[in-house]
Tab-separated table of C-alpha atoms in Angstrom:
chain	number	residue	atom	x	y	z
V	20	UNK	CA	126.304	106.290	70.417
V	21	UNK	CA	128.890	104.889	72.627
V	22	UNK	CA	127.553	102.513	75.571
V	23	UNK	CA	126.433	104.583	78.727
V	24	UNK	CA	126.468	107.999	77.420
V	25	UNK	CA	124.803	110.386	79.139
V	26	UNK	CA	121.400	112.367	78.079
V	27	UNK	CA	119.689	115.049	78.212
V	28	UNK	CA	117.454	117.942	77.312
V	29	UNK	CA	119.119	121.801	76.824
V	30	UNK	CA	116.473	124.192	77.228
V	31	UNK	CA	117.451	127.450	75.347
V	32	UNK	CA	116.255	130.930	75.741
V	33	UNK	CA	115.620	131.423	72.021
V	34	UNK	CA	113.861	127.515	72.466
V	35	UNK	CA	116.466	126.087	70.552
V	36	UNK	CA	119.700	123.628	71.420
V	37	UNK	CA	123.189	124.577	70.339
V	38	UNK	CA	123.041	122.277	67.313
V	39	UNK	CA	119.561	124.139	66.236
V	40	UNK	CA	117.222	121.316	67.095
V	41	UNK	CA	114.511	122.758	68.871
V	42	UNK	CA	114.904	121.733	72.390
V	43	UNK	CA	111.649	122.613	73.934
V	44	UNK	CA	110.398	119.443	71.889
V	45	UNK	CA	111.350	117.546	74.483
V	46	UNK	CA	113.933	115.528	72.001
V	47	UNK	CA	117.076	114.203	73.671
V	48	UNK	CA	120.302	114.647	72.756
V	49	UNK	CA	124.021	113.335	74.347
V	50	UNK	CA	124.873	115.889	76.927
V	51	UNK	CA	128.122	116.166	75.155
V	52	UNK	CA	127.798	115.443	71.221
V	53	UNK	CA	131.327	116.422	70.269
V	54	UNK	CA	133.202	114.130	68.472
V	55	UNK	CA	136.334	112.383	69.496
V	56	UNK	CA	138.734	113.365	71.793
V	57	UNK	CA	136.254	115.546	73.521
V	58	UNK	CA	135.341	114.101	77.152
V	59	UNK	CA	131.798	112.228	78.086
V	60	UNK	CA	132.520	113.440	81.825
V	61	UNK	CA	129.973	116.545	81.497
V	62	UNK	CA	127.464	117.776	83.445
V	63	UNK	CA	123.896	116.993	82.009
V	64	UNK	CA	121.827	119.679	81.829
V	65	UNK	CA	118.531	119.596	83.138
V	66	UNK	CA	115.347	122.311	82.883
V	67	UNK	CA	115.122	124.184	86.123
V	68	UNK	CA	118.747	124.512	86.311
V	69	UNK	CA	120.679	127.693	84.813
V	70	UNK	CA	124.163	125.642	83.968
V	71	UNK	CA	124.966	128.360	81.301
V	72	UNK	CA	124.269	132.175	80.927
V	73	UNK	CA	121.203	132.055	78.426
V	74	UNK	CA	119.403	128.759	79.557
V	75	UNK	CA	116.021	128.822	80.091
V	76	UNK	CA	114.820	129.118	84.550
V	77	UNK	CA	111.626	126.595	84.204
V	78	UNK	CA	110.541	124.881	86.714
V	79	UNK	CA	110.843	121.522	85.916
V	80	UNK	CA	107.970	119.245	87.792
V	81	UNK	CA	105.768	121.364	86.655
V	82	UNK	CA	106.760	121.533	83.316
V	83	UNK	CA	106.842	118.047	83.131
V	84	UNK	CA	103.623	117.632	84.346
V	85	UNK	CA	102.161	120.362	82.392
V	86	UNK	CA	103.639	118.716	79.144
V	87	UNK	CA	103.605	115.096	79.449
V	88	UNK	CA	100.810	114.255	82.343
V	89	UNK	CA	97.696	112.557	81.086
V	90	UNK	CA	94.393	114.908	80.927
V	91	UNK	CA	92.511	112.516	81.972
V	92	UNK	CA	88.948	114.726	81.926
V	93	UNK	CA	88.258	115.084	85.862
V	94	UNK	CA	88.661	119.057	85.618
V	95	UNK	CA	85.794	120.604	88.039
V	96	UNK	CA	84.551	116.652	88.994
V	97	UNK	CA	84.099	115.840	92.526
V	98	UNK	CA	86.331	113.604	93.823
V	99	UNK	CA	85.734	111.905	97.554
V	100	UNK	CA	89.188	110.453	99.083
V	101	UNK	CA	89.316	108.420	102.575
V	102	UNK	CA	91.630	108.122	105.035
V	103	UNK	CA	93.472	111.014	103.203
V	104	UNK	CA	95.135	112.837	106.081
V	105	UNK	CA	98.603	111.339	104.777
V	106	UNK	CA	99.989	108.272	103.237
V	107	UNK	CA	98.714	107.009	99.826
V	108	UNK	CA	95.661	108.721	100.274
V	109	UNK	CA	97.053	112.066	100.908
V	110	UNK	CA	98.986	111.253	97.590
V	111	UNK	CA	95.882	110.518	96.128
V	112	UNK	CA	94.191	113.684	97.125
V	113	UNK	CA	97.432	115.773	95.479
V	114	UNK	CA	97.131	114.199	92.372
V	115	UNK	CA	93.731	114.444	92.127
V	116	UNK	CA	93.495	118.106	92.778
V	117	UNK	CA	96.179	119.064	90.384
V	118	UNK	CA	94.242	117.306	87.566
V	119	UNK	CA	91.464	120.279	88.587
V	120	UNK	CA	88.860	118.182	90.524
V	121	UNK	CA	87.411	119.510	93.868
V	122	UNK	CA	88.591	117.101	96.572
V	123	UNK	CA	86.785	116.103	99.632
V	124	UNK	CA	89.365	114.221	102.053
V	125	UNK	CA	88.326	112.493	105.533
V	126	UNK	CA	90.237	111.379	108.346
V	127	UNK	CA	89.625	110.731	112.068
V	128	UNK	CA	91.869	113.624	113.699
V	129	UNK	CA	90.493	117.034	112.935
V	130	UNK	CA	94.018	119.062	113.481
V	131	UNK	CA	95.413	116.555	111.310
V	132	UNK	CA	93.223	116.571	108.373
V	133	UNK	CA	92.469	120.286	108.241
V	134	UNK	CA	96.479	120.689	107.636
V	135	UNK	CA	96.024	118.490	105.362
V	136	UNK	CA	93.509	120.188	103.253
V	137	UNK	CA	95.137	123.462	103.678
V	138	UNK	CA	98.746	121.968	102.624
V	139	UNK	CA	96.935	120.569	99.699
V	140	UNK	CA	95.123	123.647	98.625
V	141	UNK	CA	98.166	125.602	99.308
V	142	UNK	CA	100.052	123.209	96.829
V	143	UNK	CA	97.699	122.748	94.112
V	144	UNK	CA	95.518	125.523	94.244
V	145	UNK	CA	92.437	123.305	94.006
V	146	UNK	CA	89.291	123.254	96.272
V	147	UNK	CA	89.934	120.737	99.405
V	148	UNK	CA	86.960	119.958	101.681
V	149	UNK	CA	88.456	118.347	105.136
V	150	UNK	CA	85.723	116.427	107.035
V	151	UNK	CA	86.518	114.628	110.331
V	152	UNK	CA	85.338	111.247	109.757
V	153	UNK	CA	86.400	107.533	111.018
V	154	UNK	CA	85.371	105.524	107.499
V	155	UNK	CA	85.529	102.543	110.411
V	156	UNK	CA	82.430	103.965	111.896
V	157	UNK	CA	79.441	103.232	109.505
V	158	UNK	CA	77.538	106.203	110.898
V	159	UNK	CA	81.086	108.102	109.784
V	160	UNK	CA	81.154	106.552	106.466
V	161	UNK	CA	77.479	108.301	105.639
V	162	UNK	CA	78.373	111.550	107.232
V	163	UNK	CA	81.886	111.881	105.017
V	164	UNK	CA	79.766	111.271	101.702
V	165	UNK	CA	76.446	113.279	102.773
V	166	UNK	CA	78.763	116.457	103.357
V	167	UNK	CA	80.310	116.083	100.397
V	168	UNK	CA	77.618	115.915	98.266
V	169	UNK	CA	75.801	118.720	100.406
V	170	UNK	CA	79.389	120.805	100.215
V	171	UNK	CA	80.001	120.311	96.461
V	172	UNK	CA	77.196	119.621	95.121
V	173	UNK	CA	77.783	115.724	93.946
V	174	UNK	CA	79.723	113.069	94.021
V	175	UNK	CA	81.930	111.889	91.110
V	176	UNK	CA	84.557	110.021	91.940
V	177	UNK	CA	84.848	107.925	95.112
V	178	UNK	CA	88.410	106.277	96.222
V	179	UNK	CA	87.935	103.987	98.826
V	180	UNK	CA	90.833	103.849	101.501
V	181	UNK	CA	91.907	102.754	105.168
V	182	UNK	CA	94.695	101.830	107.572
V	183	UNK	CA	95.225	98.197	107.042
V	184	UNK	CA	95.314	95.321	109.892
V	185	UNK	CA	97.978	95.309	112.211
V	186	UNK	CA	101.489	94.046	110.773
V	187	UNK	CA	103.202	90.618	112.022
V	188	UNK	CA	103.776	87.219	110.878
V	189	UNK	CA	101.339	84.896	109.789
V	190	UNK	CA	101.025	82.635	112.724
V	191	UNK	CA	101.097	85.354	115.081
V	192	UNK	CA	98.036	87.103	113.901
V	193	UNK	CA	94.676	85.924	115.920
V	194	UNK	CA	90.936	85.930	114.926
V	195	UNK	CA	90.173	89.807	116.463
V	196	UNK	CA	93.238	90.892	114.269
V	197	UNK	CA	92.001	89.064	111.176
V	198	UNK	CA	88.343	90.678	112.007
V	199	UNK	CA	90.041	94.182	112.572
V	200	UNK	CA	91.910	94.273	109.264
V	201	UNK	CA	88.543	92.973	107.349
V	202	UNK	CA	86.559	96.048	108.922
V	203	UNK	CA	89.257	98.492	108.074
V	204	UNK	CA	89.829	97.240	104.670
V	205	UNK	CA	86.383	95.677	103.305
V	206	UNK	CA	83.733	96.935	105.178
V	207	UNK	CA	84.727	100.201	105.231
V	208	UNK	CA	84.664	100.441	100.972
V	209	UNK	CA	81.780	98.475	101.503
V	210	UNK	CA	79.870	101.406	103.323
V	211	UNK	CA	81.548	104.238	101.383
V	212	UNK	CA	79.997	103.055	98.211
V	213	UNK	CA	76.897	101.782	99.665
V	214	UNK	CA	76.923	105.488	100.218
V	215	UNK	CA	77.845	107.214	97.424
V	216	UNK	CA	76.286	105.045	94.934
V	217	UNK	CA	72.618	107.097	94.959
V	218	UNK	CA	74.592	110.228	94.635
V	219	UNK	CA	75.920	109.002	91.762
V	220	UNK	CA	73.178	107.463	90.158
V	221	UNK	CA	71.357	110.666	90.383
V	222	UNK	CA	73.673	111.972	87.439
């Protein structure tokens, strides 16, 4: 195969590529496997987009998930994510919801965390508690589990998550800063598991 030639998968009606292989197995082939005197220069075809009459309309991040993701057994588990109004959290909360687990999601702004919840139900189709919760309150930290495990009826999975200390350079940062960061980031996993850990024992 000549040195940067393009790839890619042909997804066929009938389920099979022009040269009979079948293409729905995923199997990649040169976008253009002519032989020579036949240009490299053309488009790469792609599921999810109808380049030909006859190609097969798939969507194609969800056929790549449904295909190649990992099943990785959390189907009806429940699954408790922090600080999940947006950010990693929020992407934490998507992905853990479209591997089937009910998701319970905290944050400390109540308009922001119930859209949230609704954007991620709406997207995955998965059950999304939103509870208004500040996991740097301790007092917060026991409410956010306690209705969870009330709400869904236990507590599977926990993912620990916060804002993290103020940004700036090393020499700038003083001794409240340094204490800030450590109560976002430690203490607050601290308490969530502290927590959650008799819920889980119970199963």
């Amino acid at each position: 195969m000549p040195f940067g030639a393009p790839m890619g998968v042909v997804f066929s009606r009938s389920g099979r590529s022009r040269n009979g292989r079948h293409a729905c197995s995923g199997q990649l082939r040169m976008a253009n496997p002519g032989g020579a005197g036949q240009s490299m220069g053309r488009k790469l075809r792609y599921p999810g987009f109808p380049w030909r009459k006859g190609d097969f309309w798939i969507n194609k991040e969800r056929y790549f998930q449904d295909r190649y993701s990992m099943n990785f057994g959390i189907r009806n588990k429940v699954a408790l994510v922090a600080a999940a109004s947006r950010g990693l959290g929020y992407a934490t909360a998507m992905e853990l919801a479209r591997e089937g687990a009910q998701v319970a999601v905290c944050g400390r702004d109540e308009q922001r965390i119930h859209r949230a919840a609704a954007e991620l139900s709406a997207s995955t189709g998965g059950r999304i508690l939103p509870v208004v919760a500040d996991v740097e309150k301790a007092q917060d930290c026991e409410y956010f589990i306690a209705q969870a495990a009330e709400t869904l009826g236990s507590v599977d999975i926990l993912v620990t998550n916060a804002g993290g200390p103020p940004a700036g350079f090393f020499e700038d940062i003083d001794d409240e800063s340094w204490a800030l960061g450590f109560e976002r980031t430690m203490m607050s996993a601290i308490r969530l598991i502290r927590a959650a850990l008799p819920h889980m024992r119970e199963k």
